[in-house]
Amino acid sequence: GAVVSQHPSRVICKSGTSVKIECRSLDFQATTMFWYRQFPKKSLMLMATSNEGSKATYEQGVEKDKFLINHASLTLSTLTVTSAHPEDSSFYICSAADRATGKLFFGSGTQLSVL
Amino acid sequence: GNSVTQMEGPVTLSEEAFLTINCTYTATGYPSLFWYVQYPGEGLQLLLKATKADDKGSNKGFEATYRKETTSFHLEKGSVQVSDSAVYFCASRGRALTFGSGTRLQVQP
């Protein structure tokens, strides 16, 4: 089946540094990718929707300057957490919509810990 | 906007026990409904779905019926196995997926 590769799976960084998370669709093209964030024992919250070649659409309350999203190709979207702080520690997960079928596939997630 | 509420876990069962994980939704219109499963160390996988009222989604022995009158989409399995241990997410689809908080299932031998 279709695979979405998300990397890294776990990252620990110091406060004030930036972290980039990659999301790749390995055997399909994804015109749309979604980025979610999950707090412990909470739902996955949609952060933003990225469309290939255009600016991402951010959900209310999500700082676009803090969570930079780039969707430069049909198989790659990146989320950069800039100037990370401990409150940014969370589980981030991406989802890609297959251009051909519209089906959604998920990455395995990234656990970010900011010290 | 859409919202999904599902029962908190963890749910701990013995092998071959009956499973129910409750899920209710609020939405304008009639969204498609999904159950996703996340096995340890893996990404979310679609388990089953239903696209309209009274539809029953089924896969791997799991079933869920789209109940419009109760706005529910409860997940059931008649006899769970240890390999079913995972986190289960109920979701509805509008522009994007709206997820419940997830329910961890632990099946003991």
PDB file of N, CA, C and O in Angstrom, chain A residues 34 36 38 41-44 46 49 57 59 91 93 97 102-108, chain B residues 4 8 36 38 41-46 49 89 93 95-102:
ATOM      1  N   PHE A  34      -1.346  17.401   5.118  1.00  0.00           N
ATOM      2  CA  PHE A  34      -1.866  17.982   6.344  1.00  0.00           C
ATOM      3  C   PHE A  34      -0.856  17.751   7.467  1.00  0.00           C
ATOM      4  O   PHE A  34      -0.251  16.689   7.560  1.00  0.00           O
ATOM      5  N   TYR A  36      -0.549  17.674  11.620  1.00  0.00           N
ATOM      6  CA  TYR A  36      -1.300  17.580  12.859  1.00  0.00           C
ATOM      7  C   TYR A  36      -0.340  17.617  14.043  1.00  0.00           C
ATOM      8  O   TYR A  36       0.827  17.242  13.935  1.00  0.00           O
ATOM      9  N   GLN A  38      -0.358  16.481  18.264  1.00  0.00           N
ATOM     10  CA  GLN A  38      -1.091  15.750  19.279  1.00  0.00           C
ATOM     11  C   GLN A  38      -0.450  15.958  20.637  1.00  0.00           C
ATOM     12  O   GLN A  38       0.730  15.679  20.840  1.00  0.00           O
ATOM     13  N   LYS A  41      -2.877  12.495  25.488  1.00  0.00           N
ATOM     14  CA  LYS A  41      -4.277  12.185  25.802  1.00  0.00           C
ATOM     15  C   LYS A  41      -5.245  13.155  25.138  1.00  0.00           C
ATOM     16  O   LYS A  41      -6.383  13.306  25.585  1.00  0.00           O
ATOM     17  N   LYS A  42      -4.820  13.801  24.089  1.00  0.00           N
ATOM     18  CA  LYS A  42      -5.679  14.731  23.352  1.00  0.00           C
ATOM     19  C   LYS A  42      -5.811  14.269  21.907  1.00  0.00           C
ATOM     20  O   LYS A  42      -5.092  13.403  21.443  1.00  0.00           O
ATOM     21  N   SER A  43      -6.761  14.907  21.240  1.00  0.00           N
ATOM     22  CA  SER A  43      -6.949  14.603  19.820  1.00  0.00           C
ATOM     23  C   SER A  43      -5.765  15.076  18.997  1.00  0.00           C
ATOM     24  O   SER A  43      -4.971  15.891  19.434  1.00  0.00           O
ATOM     25  N   LEU A  44      -5.699  14.554  17.790  1.00  0.00           N
ATOM     26  CA  LEU A  44      -4.785  15.139  16.813  1.00  0.00           C
ATOM     27  C   LEU A  44      -5.430  16.427  16.336  1.00  0.00           C
ATOM     28  O   LEU A  44      -6.560  16.418  15.838  1.00  0.00           O
ATOM     29  N   LEU A  46      -5.472  19.568  13.814  1.00  0.00           N
ATOM     30  CA  LEU A  46      -4.977  20.025  12.529  1.00  0.00           C
ATOM     31  C   LEU A  46      -4.295  21.366  12.698  1.00  0.00           C
ATOM     32  O   LEU A  46      -4.866  22.307  13.255  1.00  0.00           O
ATOM     33  N   THR A  49      -2.789  23.053   6.383  1.00  0.00           N
ATOM     34  CA  THR A  49      -2.942  22.299   5.146  1.00  0.00           C
ATOM     35  C   THR A  49      -1.996  22.897   4.119  1.00  0.00           C
ATOM     36  O   THR A  49      -1.995  24.112   3.915  1.00  0.00           O
ATOM     37  N   THR A  57      -2.222  26.813   4.391  1.00  0.00           N
ATOM     38  CA  THR A  57      -3.363  27.400   5.101  1.00  0.00           C
ATOM     39  C   THR A  57      -3.303  26.943   6.542  1.00  0.00           C
ATOM     40  O   THR A  57      -3.366  25.752   6.824  1.00  0.00           O
ATOM     41  N   GLU A  59      -4.546  26.766  10.534  1.00  0.00           N
ATOM     42  CA  GLU A  59      -5.748  26.787  11.369  1.00  0.00           C
ATOM     43  C   GLU A  59      -5.652  27.932  12.377  1.00  0.00           C
ATOM     44  O   GLU A  59      -4.566  28.432  12.693  1.00  0.00           O
ATOM     45  N   PHE A  91       3.791  15.658  19.738  1.00  0.00           N
ATOM     46  CA  PHE A  91       3.876  14.647  18.687  1.00  0.00           C
ATOM     47  C   PHE A  91       3.287  15.262  17.427  1.00  0.00           C
ATOM     48  O   PHE A  91       2.140  15.710  17.428  1.00  0.00           O
ATOM     49  N   ILE A  93       2.411  14.859  13.333  1.00  0.00           N
ATOM     50  CA  ILE A  93       2.160  13.803  12.356  1.00  0.00           C
ATOM     51  C   ILE A  93       1.647  14.419  11.059  1.00  0.00           C
ATOM     52  O   ILE A  93       0.875  15.369  11.089  1.00  0.00           O
ATOM     53  N   ALA A  97      -2.576  13.326   0.903  1.00  0.00           N
ATOM     54  CA  ALA A  97      -3.723  12.904   0.106  1.00  0.00           C
ATOM     55  C   ALA A  97      -3.246  12.468  -1.269  1.00  0.00           C
ATOM     56  O   ALA A  97      -2.610  13.252  -1.993  1.00  0.00           O
ATOM     57  N   GLY A 102      -7.493  10.444  -3.808  1.00  0.00           N
ATOM     58  CA  GLY A 102      -8.008  11.257  -2.710  1.00  0.00           C
ATOM     59  C   GLY A 102      -7.852  10.602  -1.354  1.00  0.00           C
ATOM     60  O   GLY A 102      -8.162  11.206  -0.324  1.00  0.00           O
ATOM     61  N   LYS A 103      -7.369   9.378  -1.319  1.00  0.00           N
ATOM     62  CA  LYS A 103      -7.216   8.696  -0.041  1.00  0.00           C
ATOM     63  C   LYS A 103      -6.103   9.346   0.775  1.00  0.00           C
ATOM     64  O   LYS A 103      -5.137   9.871   0.241  1.00  0.00           O
ATOM     65  N   LEU A 104      -6.274   9.259   2.090  1.00  0.00           N
ATOM     66  CA  LEU A 104      -5.309   9.849   2.999  1.00  0.00           C
ATOM     67  C   LEU A 104      -4.406   8.782   3.594  1.00  0.00           C
ATOM     68  O   LEU A 104      -4.881   7.716   3.994  1.00  0.00           O
ATOM     69  N   PHE A 105      -3.130   9.097   3.660  1.00  0.00           N
ATOM     70  CA  PHE A 105      -2.160   8.199   4.276  1.00  0.00           C
ATOM     71  C   PHE A 105      -1.330   8.998   5.272  1.00  0.00           C
ATOM     72  O   PHE A 105      -1.051  10.183   5.052  1.00  0.00           O
ATOM     73  N   PHE A 106      -0.943   8.326   6.349  1.00  0.00           N
ATOM     74  CA  PHE A 106      -0.285   9.026   7.434  1.00  0.00           C
ATOM     75  C   PHE A 106       1.168   8.604   7.608  1.00  0.00           C
ATOM     76  O   PHE A 106       1.511   7.437   7.389  1.00  0.00           O
ATOM     77  N   GLY A 107       1.968   9.553   8.021  1.00  0.00           N
ATOM     78  CA  GLY A 107       3.305   9.238   8.469  1.00  0.00           C
ATOM     79  C   GLY A 107       3.261   8.652   9.862  1.00  0.00           C
ATOM     80  O   GLY A 107       2.202   8.624  10.505  1.00  0.00           O
ATOM     81  N   SER A 108       4.404   8.196  10.336  1.00  0.00           N
ATOM     82  CA  SER A 108       4.460   7.537  11.644  1.00  0.00           C
ATOM     83  C   SER A 108       4.657   8.526  12.784  1.00  0.00           C
ATOM     84  O   SER A 108       4.674   8.127  13.942  1.00  0.00           O
TER      85      SER A 108
ATOM     86  N   VAL B   4     -15.245  15.285  17.257  1.00  0.00           N
ATOM     87  CA  VAL B   4     -15.389  13.843  17.485  1.00  0.00           C
ATOM     88  C   VAL B   4     -15.024  13.547  18.932  1.00  0.00           C
ATOM     89  O   VAL B   4     -13.991  14.017  19.431  1.00  0.00           O
ATOM     90  N   GLU B   8     -12.376   7.438  26.613  1.00  0.00           N
ATOM     91  CA  GLU B   8     -10.988   7.452  27.039  1.00  0.00           C
ATOM     92  C   GLU B   8     -10.526   6.047  27.342  1.00  0.00           C
ATOM     93  O   GLU B   8     -11.301   5.197  27.761  1.00  0.00           O
ATOM     94  N   TYR B  36      -9.296   4.817  12.506  1.00  0.00           N
ATOM     95  CA  TYR B  36      -7.892   4.584  12.206  1.00  0.00           C
ATOM     96  C   TYR B  36      -7.266   3.816  13.375  1.00  0.00           C
ATOM     97  O   TYR B  36      -7.683   3.953  14.523  1.00  0.00           O
ATOM     98  N   GLN B  38      -3.417   2.787  15.147  1.00  0.00           N
ATOM     99  CA  GLN B  38      -1.977   3.058  15.201  1.00  0.00           C
ATOM    100  C   GLN B  38      -1.319   1.995  16.059  1.00  0.00           C
ATOM    101  O   GLN B  38      -1.485   1.981  17.281  1.00  0.00           O
ATOM    102  N   GLY B  41       4.826   2.179  17.205  1.00  0.00           N
ATOM    103  CA  GLY B  41       5.922   2.514  16.311  1.00  0.00           C
ATOM    104  C   GLY B  41       5.542   2.708  14.863  1.00  0.00           C
ATOM    105  O   GLY B  41       6.421   2.884  14.011  1.00  0.00           O
ATOM    106  N   GLU B  42       4.267   2.692  14.564  1.00  0.00           N
ATOM    107  CA  GLU B  42       3.829   2.838  13.175  1.00  0.00           C
ATOM    108  C   GLU B  42       2.923   4.049  13.007  1.00  0.00           C
ATOM    109  O   GLU B  42       2.485   4.664  13.971  1.00  0.00           O
ATOM    110  N   GLY B  43       2.668   4.391  11.753  1.00  0.00           N
ATOM    111  CA  GLY B  43       1.765   5.492  11.458  1.00  0.00           C
ATOM    112  C   GLY B  43       0.312   5.065  11.558  1.00  0.00           C
ATOM    113  O   GLY B  43       0.001   3.898  11.749  1.00  0.00           O
ATOM    114  N   LEU B  44      -0.564   6.020  11.410  1.00  0.00           N
ATOM    115  CA  LEU B  44      -1.995   5.726  11.403  1.00  0.00           C
ATOM    116  C   LEU B  44      -2.358   4.946  10.144  1.00  0.00           C
ATOM    117  O   LEU B  44      -1.896   5.252   9.051  1.00  0.00           O
ATOM    118  N   GLN B  45      -3.208   3.965  10.316  1.00  0.00           N
ATOM    119  CA  GLN B  45      -3.693   3.177   9.179  1.00  0.00           C
ATOM    120  C   GLN B  45      -5.209   3.201   9.199  1.00  0.00           C
ATOM    121  O   GLN B  45      -5.818   3.090  10.254  1.00  0.00           O
ATOM    122  N   LEU B  46      -5.778   3.341   8.037  1.00  0.00           N
ATOM    123  CA  LEU B  46      -7.230   3.275   7.955  1.00  0.00           C
ATOM    124  C   LEU B  46      -7.698   1.862   8.287  1.00  0.00           C
ATOM    125  O   LEU B  46      -7.244   0.882   7.687  1.00  0.00           O
ATOM    126  N   LYS B  49     -14.274   2.474   7.211  1.00  0.00           N
ATOM    127  CA  LYS B  49     -14.950   3.745   7.013  1.00  0.00           C
ATOM    128  C   LYS B  49     -16.393   3.521   6.608  1.00  0.00           C
ATOM    129  O   LYS B  49     -16.779   2.417   6.184  1.00  0.00           O
ATOM    130  N   PHE B  89      -8.376   5.535  16.661  1.00  0.00           N
ATOM    131  CA  PHE B  89      -8.869   6.902  16.519  1.00  0.00           C
ATOM    132  C   PHE B  89     -10.126   6.907  15.653  1.00  0.00           C
ATOM    133  O   PHE B  89     -10.123   6.383  14.553  1.00  0.00           O
ATOM    134  N   ARG B  93     -14.636  13.385   8.360  1.00  0.00           N
ATOM    135  CA  ARG B  93     -13.943  14.125   7.304  1.00  0.00           C
ATOM    136  C   ARG B  93     -14.800  15.250   6.772  1.00  0.00           C
ATOM    137  O   ARG B  93     -15.885  15.021   6.238  1.00  0.00           O
ATOM    138  N   ARG B  95     -13.227  19.216   5.469  1.00  0.00           N
ATOM    139  CA  ARG B  95     -12.113  19.635   4.602  1.00  0.00           C
ATOM    140  C   ARG B  95     -10.880  18.780   4.895  1.00  0.00           C
ATOM    141  O   ARG B  95     -10.121  18.405   4.019  1.00  0.00           O
ATOM    142  N   ALA B  96     -10.669  18.542   6.146  1.00  0.00           N
ATOM    143  CA  ALA B  96      -9.601  17.631   6.591  1.00  0.00           C
ATOM    144  C   ALA B  96     -10.223  16.683   7.613  1.00  0.00           C
ATOM    145  O   ALA B  96     -11.416  16.770   7.917  1.00  0.00           O
ATOM    146  N   LEU B  97      -9.420  15.808   8.124  1.00  0.00           N
ATOM    147  CA  LEU B  97      -9.927  14.880   9.125  1.00  0.00           C
ATOM    148  C   LEU B  97      -9.943  15.530  10.503  1.00  0.00           C
ATOM    149  O   LEU B  97      -8.995  16.202  10.883  1.00  0.00           O
ATOM    150  N   THR B  98     -11.018  15.317  11.226  1.00  0.00           N
ATOM    151  CA  THR B  98     -11.112  15.714  12.625  1.00  0.00           C
ATOM    152  C   THR B  98     -11.094  14.447  13.452  1.00  0.00           C
ATOM    153  O   THR B  98     -11.929  13.559  13.245  1.00  0.00           O
ATOM    154  N   PHE B  99     -10.162  14.379  14.388  1.00  0.00           N
ATOM    155  CA  PHE B  99      -9.963  13.146  15.137  1.00  0.00           C
ATOM    156  C   PHE B  99     -10.501  13.227  16.558  1.00  0.00           C
ATOM    157  O   PHE B  99     -10.533  14.294  17.173  1.00  0.00           O
ATOM    158  N   GLY B 100     -10.874  12.067  17.076  1.00  0.00           N
ATOM    159  CA  GLY B 100     -11.077  11.929  18.501  1.00  0.00           C
ATOM    160  C   GLY B 100      -9.730  11.818  19.180  1.00  0.00           C
ATOM    161  O   GLY B 100      -8.679  11.825  18.522  1.00  0.00           O
ATOM    162  N   SER B 101      -9.744  11.712  20.483  1.00  0.00           N
ATOM    163  CA  SER B 101      -8.505  11.739  21.250  1.00  0.00           C
ATOM    164  C   SER B 101      -7.774  10.404  21.268  1.00  0.00           C
ATOM    165  O   SER B 101      -6.675  10.312  21.797  1.00  0.00           O
ATOM    166  N   GLY B 102      -8.365   9.394  20.693  1.00  0.00           N
ATOM    167  CA  GLY B 102      -7.705   8.091  20.649  1.00  0.00           C
ATOM    168  C   GLY B 102      -8.012   7.262  21.881  1.00  0.00           C
ATOM    169  O   GLY B 102      -8.157   7.775  22.983  1.00  0.00           O
TER     170      GLY B 102
END
